[in-house]
Amino acid sequence: MAKKTYIKAITEGIDIALAEDPKTLVFGEDVGKNGGVFRATNGLQEKYGVDRVFSTPLAESGILGMSIGLAATGWRPVPEIQFMGFTFEAMDSIAAQMSRIRFQYNGTKHAPITIRTPYGGGTHTAELHGDDLENFFVGIPGLRVVAPSSAYDAKGLIISAIENNDPVLFLENLRLYRSVKGEVPDDKYTVPLDKANVVQEGTDVTIIAYGGEVSEAQKAAKKLAKDNISAEIIDLRSLYPLDTDTIFESIKKTHRVVIVQEAQKMAGVGAQVASAISEGAIMYLDAPVTRVAAPNSVYPFPQTENVWLPGARDIEDAVREVINY
């Protein structure tokens, strides 16, 4: 087992899926010879050929429309949308078509499509390149949404997503691609698509996060520990469906919760988590549910994104607020 970057782990997972199933196809803008804009598919076309790993025109609706046709004829497509901000171009394919196939055919047909897309800020990108739009997708029945925060989970989840028979939106946090490293086995393994992970155990407060905000929660927890505040950190991993069992068990122990998301606060994943807690675990709380999120505005210019994005200090302040309630 060696230390690998988040993006290297994703590449390895896709490689394994291609090797195991000749019906797996990987494609998207610049995905072929260039290995994708971030090189997540680097070397795969050379290894598996242009018929299985190939570039497409810059047409997101075409990429996902083709994915539906391929899935309907027995293939297992792994399309890439270059940035999450461009998924709106293909929303009809996601919300009105691929996610409904299992229901339309009473479970006799499926759409085993894994849509990979980078998302999130912190890398000073242009407009539409740093958007967090997961809130638009977690309410679509039939679509799974996952967002790994570690290299280990990135590899295990991409393999699970590709092997799954329902469509999966696989969110890859931009700032984690090369900044996060972890121990990752060389061989195949899987991570469940519907199970949260307790990253750090604690007794005083539960911090729930996902994607790039998990590392921010860990930074905050280190500072809080200096004041003898013990934080338990839950990485959601799966945004839909939610693993409420893990969340509730933690709250039973800590009696306080802070929910963190990088996206805008309104109608976000954090709101759904808070709603689930109010329905299933409110009796265990000693303080109100507190949320940390970005402002309800469009993603800012690169010069101001560090102020706009939720960080460790924001999480720390929120925890102190619920501790002192």
PDB file of C-alpha atoms in Angstrom:
ATOM      1  CA  MET A   1       0.000   0.000   0.000  1.00  0.00           C
ATOM      2  CA  ALA A   2       1.402   3.375  -1.027  1.00  0.00           C
ATOM      3  CA  LYS A   3       0.438   7.009  -0.503  1.00  0.00           C
ATOM      4  CA  LYS A   4      -1.430   8.348  -3.507  1.00  0.00           C
ATOM      5  CA  THR A   5      -3.128  11.575  -4.449  1.00  0.00           C
ATOM      6  CA  TYR A   6      -6.894  11.880  -4.671  1.00  0.00           C
ATOM      7  CA  ILE A   7      -6.742  12.119  -8.469  1.00  0.00           C
ATOM      8  CA  LYS A   8      -4.344   9.189  -8.809  1.00  0.00           C
ATOM      9  CA  ALA A   9      -6.750   7.074  -6.756  1.00  0.00           C
ATOM     10  CA  ILE A  10      -9.600   7.971  -9.122  1.00  0.00           C
ATOM     11  CA  THR A  11      -7.469   7.052 -12.139  1.00  0.00           C
ATOM     12  CA  GLU A  12      -6.648   3.681 -10.588  1.00  0.00           C
ATOM     13  CA  GLY A  13     -10.310   2.990  -9.881  1.00  0.00           C
ATOM     14  CA  ILE A  14     -11.333   3.746 -13.464  1.00  0.00           C
ATOM     15  CA  ASP A  15      -8.435   1.613 -14.716  1.00  0.00           C
ATOM     16  CA  ILE A  16      -9.661  -1.362 -12.681  1.00  0.00           C
ATOM     17  CA  ALA A  17     -13.229  -0.929 -13.964  1.00  0.00           C
ATOM     18  CA  LEU A  18     -12.005  -0.849 -17.568  1.00  0.00           C
ATOM     19  CA  ALA A  19      -9.849  -3.930 -17.034  1.00  0.00           C
ATOM     20  CA  GLU A  20     -12.623  -5.969 -15.421  1.00  0.00           C
ATOM     21  CA  ASP A  21     -15.508  -5.186 -17.762  1.00  0.00           C
ATOM     22  CA  PRO A  22     -15.016  -4.782 -21.535  1.00  0.00           C
ATOM     23  CA  LYS A  23     -18.409  -3.052 -21.661  1.00  0.00           C
ATOM     24  CA  THR A  24     -17.113  -0.110 -19.602  1.00  0.00           C
ATOM     25  CA  LEU A  25     -16.508   3.032 -21.680  1.00  0.00           C
ATOM     26  CA  VAL A  26     -14.864   6.299 -20.597  1.00  0.00           C
ATOM     27  CA  PHE A  27     -15.392   9.520 -22.540  1.00  0.00           C
ATOM     28  CA  GLY A  28     -15.807  13.276 -22.342  1.00  0.00           C
ATOM     29  CA  GLU A  29     -14.179  16.523 -23.400  1.00  0.00           C
ATOM     30  CA  ASP A  30     -10.393  15.967 -23.783  1.00  0.00           C
ATOM     31  CA  VAL A  31     -10.694  12.663 -21.898  1.00  0.00           C
ATOM     32  CA  GLY A  32      -8.919  10.581 -24.550  1.00  0.00           C
ATOM     33  CA  LYS A  33      -5.384  11.422 -25.638  1.00  0.00           C
ATOM     34  CA  ASN A  34      -5.059  14.358 -23.240  1.00  0.00           C
ATOM     35  CA  GLY A  35      -6.302  12.397 -20.224  1.00  0.00           C
ATOM     36  CA  GLY A  36      -8.888  15.005 -19.283  1.00  0.00           C
ATOM     37  CA  VAL A  37      -8.382  18.615 -18.270  1.00  0.00           C
ATOM     38  CA  PHE A  38      -7.033  17.478 -14.884  1.00  0.00           C
ATOM     39  CA  ARG A  39      -5.433  14.264 -16.228  1.00  0.00           C
ATOM     40  CA  ALA A  40      -7.786  11.965 -14.320  1.00  0.00           C
ATOM     41  CA  THR A  41      -7.855   9.575 -17.291  1.00  0.00           C
ATOM     42  CA  ASN A  42      -4.196   9.967 -18.159  1.00  0.00           C
ATOM     43  CA  GLY A  43      -2.786   6.934 -19.997  1.00  0.00           C
ATOM     44  CA  LEU A  44      -6.079   5.064 -20.207  1.00  0.00           C
ATOM     45  CA  GLN A  45      -6.651   5.583 -23.938  1.00  0.00           C
ATOM     46  CA  GLU A  46      -3.179   4.277 -24.671  1.00  0.00           C
ATOM     47  CA  LYS A  47      -3.895   1.216 -22.516  1.00  0.00           C
ATOM     48  CA  TYR A  48      -7.451   0.404 -23.652  1.00  0.00           C
ATOM     49  CA  GLY A  49      -7.691   1.973 -27.099  1.00  0.00           C
ATOM     50  CA  VAL A  50      -9.709   4.731 -28.727  1.00  0.00           C
ATOM     51  CA  ASP A  51     -12.863   2.615 -28.865  1.00  0.00           C
ATOM     52  CA  ARG A  52     -13.145   2.494 -25.069  1.00  0.00           C
ATOM     53  CA  VAL A  53     -11.546   5.765 -23.923  1.00  0.00           C
ATOM     54  CA  PHE A  54     -12.212   8.713 -26.191  1.00  0.00           C
ATOM     55  CA  SER A  55     -12.779  12.444 -26.422  1.00  0.00           C
ATOM     56  CA  THR A  56     -16.094  14.025 -27.381  1.00  0.00           C
ATOM     57  CA  PRO A  57     -17.199  17.399 -28.745  1.00  0.00           C
ATOM     58  CA  LEU A  58     -17.870  20.170 -26.234  1.00  0.00           C
ATOM     59  CA  ALA A  59     -21.536  19.287 -25.856  1.00  0.00           C
ATOM     60  CA  GLU A  60     -22.642  18.157 -22.408  1.00  0.00           C
ATOM     61  CA  SER A  61     -26.162  17.286 -23.552  1.00  0.00           C
ATOM     62  CA  GLY A  62     -24.678  15.112 -26.284  1.00  0.00           C
ATOM     63  CA  ILE A  63     -22.271  13.395 -23.883  1.00  0.00           C
ATOM     64  CA  LEU A  64     -25.025  12.351 -21.496  1.00  0.00           C
ATOM     65  CA  GLY A  65     -27.571  11.671 -24.223  1.00  0.00           C
ATOM     66  CA  MET A  66     -25.099   9.256 -25.793  1.00  0.00           C
ATOM     67  CA  SER A  67     -24.524   7.726 -22.356  1.00  0.00           C
ATOM     68  CA  ILE A  68     -28.216   6.876 -22.065  1.00  0.00           C
ATOM     69  CA  GLY A  69     -28.234   5.200 -25.468  1.00  0.00           C
ATOM     70  CA  LEU A  70     -25.115   3.208 -24.651  1.00  0.00           C
ATOM     71  CA  ALA A  71     -26.522   2.102 -21.297  1.00  0.00           C
ATOM     72  CA  ALA A  72     -29.750   0.998 -22.980  1.00  0.00           C
ATOM     73  CA  THR A  73     -27.769  -1.260 -25.314  1.00  0.00           C
ATOM     74  CA  GLY A  74     -25.678  -3.002 -22.682  1.00  0.00           C
ATOM     75  CA  TRP A  75     -22.706  -0.703 -22.134  1.00  0.00           C
ATOM     76  CA  ARG A  76     -21.515   0.805 -18.843  1.00  0.00           C
ATOM     77  CA  PRO A  77     -20.661   4.457 -19.620  1.00  0.00           C
ATOM     78  CA  VAL A  78     -18.422   6.651 -17.460  1.00  0.00           C
ATOM     79  CA  PRO A  79     -18.849  10.138 -18.964  1.00  0.00           C
ATOM     80  CA  GLU A  80     -17.032  13.191 -17.660  1.00  0.00           C
ATOM     81  CA  ILE A  81     -18.573  16.650 -17.483  1.00  0.00           C
ATOM     82  CA  GLN A  82     -15.534  18.907 -17.384  1.00  0.00           C
ATOM     83  CA  PHE A  83     -16.886  21.169 -14.616  1.00  0.00           C
ATOM     84  CA  MET A  84     -20.039  20.878 -12.532  1.00  0.00           C
ATOM     85  CA  GLY A  85     -21.144  24.323 -13.675  1.00  0.00           C
ATOM     86  CA  PHE A  86     -21.765  22.854 -17.121  1.00  0.00           C
ATOM     87  CA  THR A  87     -24.146  20.112 -15.958  1.00  0.00           C
ATOM     88  CA  PHE A  88     -27.140  22.378 -16.577  1.00  0.00           C
ATOM     89  CA  GLU A  89     -26.564  21.830 -20.292  1.00  0.00           C
ATOM     90  CA  ALA A  90     -27.468  18.167 -19.715  1.00  0.00           C
ATOM     91  CA  MET A  91     -30.076  18.451 -16.969  1.00  0.00           C
ATOM     92  CA  ASP A  92     -32.813  16.900 -19.102  1.00  0.00           C
ATOM     93  CA  SER A  93     -30.715  13.779 -19.664  1.00  0.00           C
ATOM     94  CA  ILE A  94     -30.106  13.446 -15.922  1.00  0.00           C
ATOM     95  CA  ALA A  95     -33.428  14.428 -14.358  1.00  0.00           C
ATOM     96  CA  ALA A  96     -35.950  13.429 -17.022  1.00  0.00           C
ATOM     97  CA  GLN A  97     -34.304  10.384 -18.569  1.00  0.00           C
ATOM     98  CA  MET A  98     -31.515   8.304 -17.008  1.00  0.00           C
ATOM     99  CA  SER A  99     -32.746   8.639 -13.422  1.00  0.00           C
ATOM    100  CA  ARG A 100     -36.236   7.402 -14.394  1.00  0.00           C
ATOM    101  CA  ILE A 101     -35.356   4.304 -16.400  1.00  0.00           C
ATOM    102  CA  ARG A 102     -35.480   1.875 -13.479  1.00  0.00           C
ATOM    103  CA  PHE A 103     -38.937   3.164 -12.530  1.00  0.00           C
ATOM    104  CA  GLN A 104     -40.253   3.293 -16.088  1.00  0.00           C
ATOM    105  CA  TYR A 105     -39.407  -0.375 -16.631  1.00  0.00           C
ATOM    106  CA  ASN A 106     -40.381  -1.590 -13.148  1.00  0.00           C
ATOM    107  CA  GLY A 107     -36.806  -2.556 -12.340  1.00  0.00           C
ATOM    108  CA  THR A 108     -36.261  -4.701 -15.442  1.00  0.00           C
ATOM    109  CA  LYS A 109     -33.970  -2.155 -17.121  1.00  0.00           C
ATOM    110  CA  HIS A 110     -31.268   0.057 -15.650  1.00  0.00           C
ATOM    111  CA  ALA A 111     -28.980   2.945 -16.535  1.00  0.00           C
ATOM    112  CA  PRO A 112     -25.511   2.055 -15.172  1.00  0.00           C
ATOM    113  CA  ILE A 113     -24.024   5.486 -15.868  1.00  0.00           C
ATOM    114  CA  THR A 114     -21.377   7.112 -13.671  1.00  0.00           C
ATOM    115  CA  ILE A 115     -21.128  10.847 -14.339  1.00  0.00           C
ATOM    116  CA  ARG A 116     -17.805  12.212 -13.130  1.00  0.00           C
ATOM    117  CA  THR A 117     -17.536  15.939 -12.606  1.00  0.00           C
ATOM    118  CA  PRO A 118     -15.105  18.228 -10.751  1.00  0.00           C
ATOM    119  CA  TYR A 119     -16.700  20.829  -8.482  1.00  0.00           C
ATOM    120  CA  GLY A 120     -15.916  23.341  -5.780  1.00  0.00           C
ATOM    121  CA  GLY A 121     -13.777  26.375  -5.165  1.00  0.00           C
ATOM    122  CA  GLY A 122     -10.427  27.241  -3.721  1.00  0.00           C
ATOM    123  CA  THR A 123      -8.478  27.016  -6.973  1.00  0.00           C
ATOM    124  CA  HIS A 124      -9.159  30.523  -8.397  1.00  0.00           C
ATOM    125  CA  THR A 125     -11.033  29.298 -11.450  1.00  0.00           C
ATOM    126  CA  ALA A 126     -13.236  31.200 -13.885  1.00  0.00           C
ATOM    127  CA  GLU A 127     -17.002  31.599 -13.750  1.00  0.00           C
ATOM    128  CA  LEU A 128     -18.960  28.297 -13.756  1.00  0.00           C
ATOM    129  CA  HIS A 129     -15.755  26.358 -13.019  1.00  0.00           C
ATOM    130  CA  GLY A 130     -15.992  26.393  -9.205  1.00  0.00           C
ATOM    131  CA  ASP A 131     -19.722  26.011  -8.679  1.00  0.00           C
ATOM    132  CA  ASP A 132     -21.191  23.671  -6.050  1.00  0.00           C
ATOM    133  CA  LEU A 133     -24.502  22.553  -7.524  1.00  0.00           C
ATOM    134  CA  GLU A 134     -25.134  19.323  -5.645  1.00  0.00           C
ATOM    135  CA  ASN A 135     -28.376  20.694  -4.191  1.00  0.00           C
ATOM    136  CA  PHE A 136     -29.933  20.505  -7.664  1.00  0.00           C
ATOM    137  CA  PHE A 137     -29.275  16.764  -7.885  1.00  0.00           C
ATOM    138  CA  VAL A 138     -29.867  15.253  -4.442  1.00  0.00           C
ATOM    139  CA  GLY A 139     -33.624  15.540  -4.892  1.00  0.00           C
ATOM    140  CA  ILE A 140     -33.765  13.505  -8.110  1.00  0.00           C
ATOM    141  CA  PRO A 141     -35.227  10.033  -7.424  1.00  0.00           C
ATOM    142  CA  GLY A 142     -33.153   7.275  -8.991  1.00  0.00           C
ATOM    143  CA  LEU A 143     -29.889   9.249  -8.981  1.00  0.00           C
ATOM    144  CA  ARG A 144     -27.190   8.540  -6.418  1.00  0.00           C
ATOM    145  CA  VAL A 145     -24.835  11.382  -5.488  1.00  0.00           C
ATOM    146  CA  VAL A 146     -21.458  10.737  -3.862  1.00  0.00           C
ATOM    147  CA  ALA A 147     -18.627  13.101  -2.903  1.00  0.00           C
ATOM    148  CA  PRO A 148     -15.429  11.485  -1.586  1.00  0.00           C
ATOM    149  CA  SER A 149     -13.070  13.497   0.602  1.00  0.00           C
ATOM    150  CA  SER A 150     -10.076  11.142   0.748  1.00  0.00           C
ATOM    151  CA  ALA A 151      -7.918   9.254  -1.730  1.00  0.00           C
ATOM    152  CA  TYR A 152      -8.963   5.919  -0.219  1.00  0.00           C
ATOM    153  CA  ASP A 153     -12.660   6.691  -0.584  1.00  0.00           C
ATOM    154  CA  ALA A 154     -12.190   8.168  -4.057  1.00  0.00           C
ATOM    155  CA  LYS A 155     -10.884   4.877  -5.457  1.00  0.00           C
ATOM    156  CA  GLY A 156     -13.314   2.641  -3.598  1.00  0.00           C
ATOM    157  CA  LEU A 157     -16.330   4.790  -4.427  1.00  0.00           C
ATOM    158  CA  ILE A 158     -15.552   5.190  -8.135  1.00  0.00           C
ATOM    159  CA  ILE A 159     -15.339   1.404  -8.478  1.00  0.00           C
ATOM    160  CA  SER A 160     -18.608   0.963  -6.564  1.00  0.00           C
ATOM    161  CA  ALA A 161     -20.275   3.657  -8.671  1.00  0.00           C
ATOM    162  CA  ILE A 162     -19.256   2.093 -11.979  1.00  0.00           C
ATOM    163  CA  GLU A 163     -20.366  -1.383 -10.863  1.00  0.00           C
ATOM    164  CA  ASN A 164     -23.717  -0.042  -9.608  1.00  0.00           C
ATOM    165  CA  ASN A 165     -26.688  -0.403 -11.971  1.00  0.00           C
ATOM    166  CA  ASP A 166     -28.259   2.976 -11.220  1.00  0.00           C
ATOM    167  CA  PRO A 167     -26.918   6.330 -12.412  1.00  0.00           C
ATOM    168  CA  VAL A 168     -24.403   7.940 -10.056  1.00  0.00           C
ATOM    169  CA  LEU A 169     -23.224  11.546  -9.968  1.00  0.00           C
ATOM    170  CA  PHE A 170     -19.620  11.259  -8.782  1.00  0.00           C
ATOM    171  CA  LEU A 171     -18.395  14.601  -7.433  1.00  0.00           C
ATOM    172  CA  GLU A 172     -14.647  15.249  -7.389  1.00  0.00           C
ATOM    173  CA  ASN A 173     -13.604  18.239  -5.301  1.00  0.00           C
ATOM    174  CA  LEU A 174     -11.170  20.346  -7.301  1.00  0.00           C
ATOM    175  CA  ARG A 175      -8.946  21.452  -4.478  1.00  0.00           C
ATOM    176  CA  LEU A 176      -8.463  17.871  -3.284  1.00  0.00           C
ATOM    177  CA  TYR A 177      -7.113  16.518  -6.578  1.00  0.00           C
ATOM    178  CA  ARG A 178      -3.440  16.964  -5.719  1.00  0.00           C
ATOM    179  CA  SER A 179      -3.521  18.423  -2.212  1.00  0.00           C
ATOM    180  CA  VAL A 180      -4.835  15.271  -0.532  1.00  0.00           C
ATOM    181  CA  LYS A 181      -2.789  12.087  -0.231  1.00  0.00           C
ATOM    182  CA  GLY A 182      -3.525   8.880   1.613  1.00  0.00           C
ATOM    183  CA  GLU A 183      -2.770   5.195   1.881  1.00  0.00           C
ATOM    184  CA  VAL A 184      -4.498   3.467  -1.029  1.00  0.00           C
ATOM    185  CA  PRO A 185      -4.256  -0.273  -1.829  1.00  0.00           C
ATOM    186  CA  ASP A 186      -3.042  -1.163  -5.306  1.00  0.00           C
ATOM    187  CA  ASP A 187      -5.641  -3.906  -5.672  1.00  0.00           C
ATOM    188  CA  LYS A 188      -9.378  -3.596  -6.127  1.00  0.00           C
ATOM    189  CA  TYR A 189     -11.616  -2.712  -3.188  1.00  0.00           C
ATOM    190  CA  THR A 190     -14.980  -1.007  -2.879  1.00  0.00           C
ATOM    191  CA  VAL A 191     -16.569   1.530  -0.539  1.00  0.00           C
ATOM    192  CA  PRO A 192     -20.368   1.409   0.005  1.00  0.00           C
ATOM    193  CA  LEU A 193     -22.309   4.043  -1.899  1.00  0.00           C
ATOM    194  CA  ASP A 194     -24.730   4.658   0.969  1.00  0.00           C
ATOM    195  CA  LYS A 195     -22.556   4.707   4.091  1.00  0.00           C
ATOM    196  CA  ALA A 196     -21.116   7.712   5.924  1.00  0.00           C
ATOM    197  CA  ASN A 197     -17.700   7.520   7.564  1.00  0.00           C
ATOM    198  CA  VAL A 198     -16.779   8.574  11.095  1.00  0.00           C
ATOM    199  CA  VAL A 199     -13.455  10.229  10.321  1.00  0.00           C
ATOM    200  CA  GLN A 200     -12.730  11.194  13.911  1.00  0.00           C
ATOM    201  CA  GLU A 201     -14.459  10.152  17.120  1.00  0.00           C
ATOM    202  CA  GLY A 202     -15.442  12.703  19.745  1.00  0.00           C
ATOM    203  CA  THR A 203     -17.801  13.316  22.643  1.00  0.00           C
ATOM    204  CA  ASP A 204     -18.826  16.990  22.736  1.00  0.00           C
ATOM    205  CA  VAL A 205     -20.097  17.874  19.255  1.00  0.00           C
ATOM    206  CA  THR A 206     -20.753  16.217  15.900  1.00  0.00           C
ATOM    207  CA  ILE A 207     -19.428  17.985  12.807  1.00  0.00           C
ATOM    208  CA  ILE A 208     -21.017  16.716   9.588  1.00  0.00           C
ATOM    209  CA  ALA A 209     -19.266  17.579   6.325  1.00  0.00           C
ATOM    210  CA  TYR A 210     -18.402  16.242   2.879  1.00  0.00           C
ATOM    211  CA  GLY A 211     -15.933  16.838   0.070  1.00  0.00           C
ATOM    212  CA  GLY A 212     -13.415  19.607   0.641  1.00  0.00           C
ATOM    213  CA  GLU A 213     -15.021  20.705   3.906  1.00  0.00           C
ATOM    214  CA  VAL A 214     -14.002  17.502   5.717  1.00  0.00           C
ATOM    215  CA  SER A 215     -10.385  18.667   5.855  1.00  0.00           C
ATOM    216  CA  GLU A 216     -11.568  22.082   7.069  1.00  0.00           C
ATOM    217  CA  ALA A 217     -13.507  20.333   9.836  1.00  0.00           C
ATOM    218  CA  GLN A 218     -10.372  18.426  10.818  1.00  0.00           C
ATOM    219  CA  LYS A 219      -8.402  21.674  11.054  1.00  0.00           C
ATOM    220  CA  ALA A 220     -11.107  23.173  13.254  1.00  0.00           C
ATOM    221  CA  ALA A 221     -11.184  20.072  15.455  1.00  0.00           C
ATOM    222  CA  LYS A 222      -7.450  20.362  16.142  1.00  0.00           C
ATOM    223  CA  LYS A 223      -7.882  23.925  17.407  1.00  0.00           C
ATOM    224  CA  LEU A 224     -10.926  23.008  19.465  1.00  0.00           C
ATOM    225  CA  ALA A 225      -9.044  20.141  21.089  1.00  0.00           C
ATOM    226  CA  LYS A 226      -6.637  22.665  22.614  1.00  0.00           C
ATOM    227  CA  ASP A 227      -9.599  23.926  24.640  1.00  0.00           C
ATOM    228  CA  ASN A 228     -10.671  20.385  25.549  1.00  0.00           C
ATOM    229  CA  ILE A 229     -13.568  20.363  23.080  1.00  0.00           C
ATOM    230  CA  SER A 230     -13.833  16.891  21.578  1.00  0.00           C
ATOM    231  CA  ALA A 231     -15.335  16.911  18.069  1.00  0.00           C
ATOM    232  CA  GLU A 232     -16.646  13.886  16.215  1.00  0.00           C
ATOM    233  CA  ILE A 233     -16.389  14.324  12.435  1.00  0.00           C
ATOM    234  CA  ILE A 234     -18.707  12.528  10.029  1.00  0.00           C
ATOM    235  CA  ASP A 235     -17.910  12.489   6.323  1.00  0.00           C
ATOM    236  CA  LEU A 236     -21.230  11.964   4.550  1.00  0.00           C
ATOM    237  CA  ARG A 237     -19.599  10.459   1.433  1.00  0.00           C
ATOM    238  CA  SER A 238     -23.108   9.790   0.080  1.00  0.00           C
ATOM    239  CA  LEU A 239     -25.248  12.910  -0.365  1.00  0.00           C
ATOM    240  CA  TYR A 240     -28.144  10.849  -1.656  1.00  0.00           C
ATOM    241  CA  PRO A 241     -29.157   8.603  -0.081  1.00  0.00           C
ATOM    242  CA  LEU A 242     -28.205   9.928   3.359  1.00  0.00           C
ATOM    243  CA  ASP A 243     -26.869   7.570   6.010  1.00  0.00           C
ATOM    244  CA  THR A 244     -29.030   8.864   8.843  1.00  0.00           C
ATOM    245  CA  ASP A 245     -28.217   5.902  11.103  1.00  0.00           C
ATOM    246  CA  THR A 246     -24.593   7.006  11.462  1.00  0.00           C
ATOM    247  CA  ILE A 247     -25.653  10.618  11.994  1.00  0.00           C
ATOM    248  CA  PHE A 248     -28.210   9.783  14.676  1.00  0.00           C
ATOM    249  CA  GLU A 249     -25.873   7.463  16.578  1.00  0.00           C
ATOM    250  CA  SER A 250     -23.297  10.232  16.779  1.00  0.00           C
ATOM    251  CA  ILE A 251     -25.805  12.821  17.970  1.00  0.00           C
ATOM    252  CA  LYS A 252     -27.019  10.451  20.693  1.00  0.00           C
ATOM    253  CA  LYS A 253     -23.474  10.618  22.057  1.00  0.00           C
ATOM    254  CA  THR A 254     -22.525  14.285  21.536  1.00  0.00           C
ATOM    255  CA  HIS A 255     -25.936  16.041  21.797  1.00  0.00           C
ATOM    256  CA  ARG A 256     -24.732  18.881  19.561  1.00  0.00           C
ATOM    257  CA  VAL A 257     -24.283  19.152  15.804  1.00  0.00           C
ATOM    258  CA  VAL A 258     -22.736  21.496  13.238  1.00  0.00           C
ATOM    259  CA  ILE A 259     -23.404  20.803   9.546  1.00  0.00           C
ATOM    260  CA  VAL A 260     -20.897  22.102   7.001  1.00  0.00           C
ATOM    261  CA  GLN A 261     -21.191  22.500   3.250  1.00  0.00           C
ATOM    262  CA  GLU A 262     -19.175  24.460   0.712  1.00  0.00           C
ATOM    263  CA  ALA A 263     -22.245  25.309  -1.366  1.00  0.00           C
ATOM    264  CA  GLN A 264     -24.649  28.179  -0.773  1.00  0.00           C
ATOM    265  CA  LYS A 265     -26.776  27.753   2.329  1.00  0.00           C
ATOM    266  CA  MET A 266     -30.253  27.992   0.797  1.00  0.00           C
ATOM    267  CA  ALA A 267     -31.856  24.613  -0.010  1.00  0.00           C
ATOM    268  CA  GLY A 268     -28.546  22.800   0.344  1.00  0.00           C
ATOM    269  CA  VAL A 269     -27.495  19.340   1.452  1.00  0.00           C
ATOM    270  CA  GLY A 270     -27.047  20.739   4.951  1.00  0.00           C
ATOM    271  CA  ALA A 271     -30.714  21.745   5.028  1.00  0.00           C
ATOM    272  CA  GLN A 272     -31.744  18.175   4.236  1.00  0.00           C
ATOM    273  CA  VAL A 273     -29.437  16.804   6.925  1.00  0.00           C
ATOM    274  CA  ALA A 274     -30.881  19.294   9.420  1.00  0.00           C
ATOM    275  CA  SER A 275     -34.401  18.258   8.436  1.00  0.00           C
ATOM    276  CA  ALA A 276     -33.565  14.581   8.927  1.00  0.00           C
ATOM    277  CA  ILE A 277     -32.137  15.354  12.369  1.00  0.00           C
ATOM    278  CA  SER A 278     -35.245  17.324  13.354  1.00  0.00           C
ATOM    279  CA  GLU A 279     -37.405  14.343  12.400  1.00  0.00           C
ATOM    280  CA  GLY A 280     -35.294  11.554  13.860  1.00  0.00           C
ATOM    281  CA  ALA A 281     -32.895  12.852  16.498  1.00  0.00           C
ATOM    282  CA  ILE A 282     -34.148  16.166  17.868  1.00  0.00           C
ATOM    283  CA  MET A 283     -34.830  14.555  21.258  1.00  0.00           C
ATOM    284  CA  TYR A 284     -31.083  14.005  21.724  1.00  0.00           C
ATOM    285  CA  LEU A 285     -30.028  17.626  21.101  1.00  0.00           C
ATOM    286  CA  ASP A 286     -28.957  20.055  23.832  1.00  0.00           C
ATOM    287  CA  ALA A 287     -28.514  22.941  21.371  1.00  0.00           C
ATOM    288  CA  PRO A 288     -30.036  24.019  18.048  1.00  0.00           C
ATOM    289  CA  VAL A 289     -28.705  22.538  14.820  1.00  0.00           C
ATOM    290  CA  THR A 290     -26.117  24.954  13.427  1.00  0.00           C
ATOM    291  CA  ARG A 291     -25.128  25.203   9.765  1.00  0.00           C
ATOM    292  CA  VAL A 292     -21.987  26.555   8.109  1.00  0.00           C
ATOM    293  CA  ALA A 293     -22.218  27.320   4.392  1.00  0.00           C
ATOM    294  CA  ALA A 294     -21.369  29.823   1.683  1.00  0.00           C
ATOM    295  CA  PRO A 295     -23.433  33.011   1.254  1.00  0.00           C
ATOM    296  CA  ASN A 296     -26.528  32.910  -0.936  1.00  0.00           C
ATOM    297  CA  SER A 297     -24.898  34.583  -3.911  1.00  0.00           C
ATOM    298  CA  VAL A 298     -23.296  33.513  -7.171  1.00  0.00           C
ATOM    299  CA  TYR A 299     -19.766  32.180  -6.933  1.00  0.00           C
ATOM    300  CA  PRO A 300     -17.403  35.169  -6.630  1.00  0.00           C
ATOM    301  CA  PHE A 301     -14.410  36.285  -8.642  1.00  0.00           C
ATOM    302  CA  PRO A 302     -11.164  34.472  -7.740  1.00  0.00           C
ATOM    303  CA  GLN A 303      -9.840  37.474  -5.797  1.00  0.00           C
ATOM    304  CA  THR A 304     -12.548  37.129  -3.147  1.00  0.00           C
ATOM    305  CA  GLU A 305     -13.294  33.394  -3.072  1.00  0.00           C
ATOM    306  CA  ASN A 306     -11.222  32.773   0.061  1.00  0.00           C
ATOM    307  CA  VAL A 307     -13.538  35.093   1.988  1.00  0.00           C
ATOM    308  CA  TRP A 308     -16.637  33.544   0.426  1.00  0.00           C
ATOM    309  CA  LEU A 309     -15.761  29.877   1.045  1.00  0.00           C
ATOM    310  CA  PRO A 310     -16.504  28.360   4.473  1.00  0.00           C
ATOM    311  CA  GLY A 311     -13.279  27.552   6.307  1.00  0.00           C
ATOM    312  CA  ALA A 312     -11.914  26.070   9.503  1.00  0.00           C
ATOM    313  CA  ARG A 313     -12.414  29.328  11.423  1.00  0.00           C
ATOM    314  CA  ASP A 314     -16.107  29.429  10.509  1.00  0.00           C
ATOM    315  CA  ILE A 315     -16.536  25.840  11.685  1.00  0.00           C
ATOM    316  CA  GLU A 316     -14.639  26.533  14.906  1.00  0.00           C
ATOM    317  CA  ASP A 317     -16.834  29.550  15.667  1.00  0.00           C
ATOM    318  CA  ALA A 318     -20.007  27.548  15.021  1.00  0.00           C
ATOM    319  CA  VAL A 319     -18.873  24.764  17.340  1.00  0.00           C
ATOM    320  CA  ARG A 320     -18.085  27.203  20.131  1.00  0.00           C
ATOM    321  CA  GLU A 321     -21.546  28.689  19.695  1.00  0.00           C
ATOM    322  CA  VAL A 322     -23.331  25.360  20.190  1.00  0.00           C
ATOM    323  CA  ILE A 323     -21.006  24.357  23.043  1.00  0.00           C
ATOM    324  CA  ASN A 324     -21.817  27.585  24.880  1.00  0.00           C
ATOM    325  CA  TYR A 325     -25.546  27.470  24.168  1.00  0.00           C
TER     326      TYR A 325
END
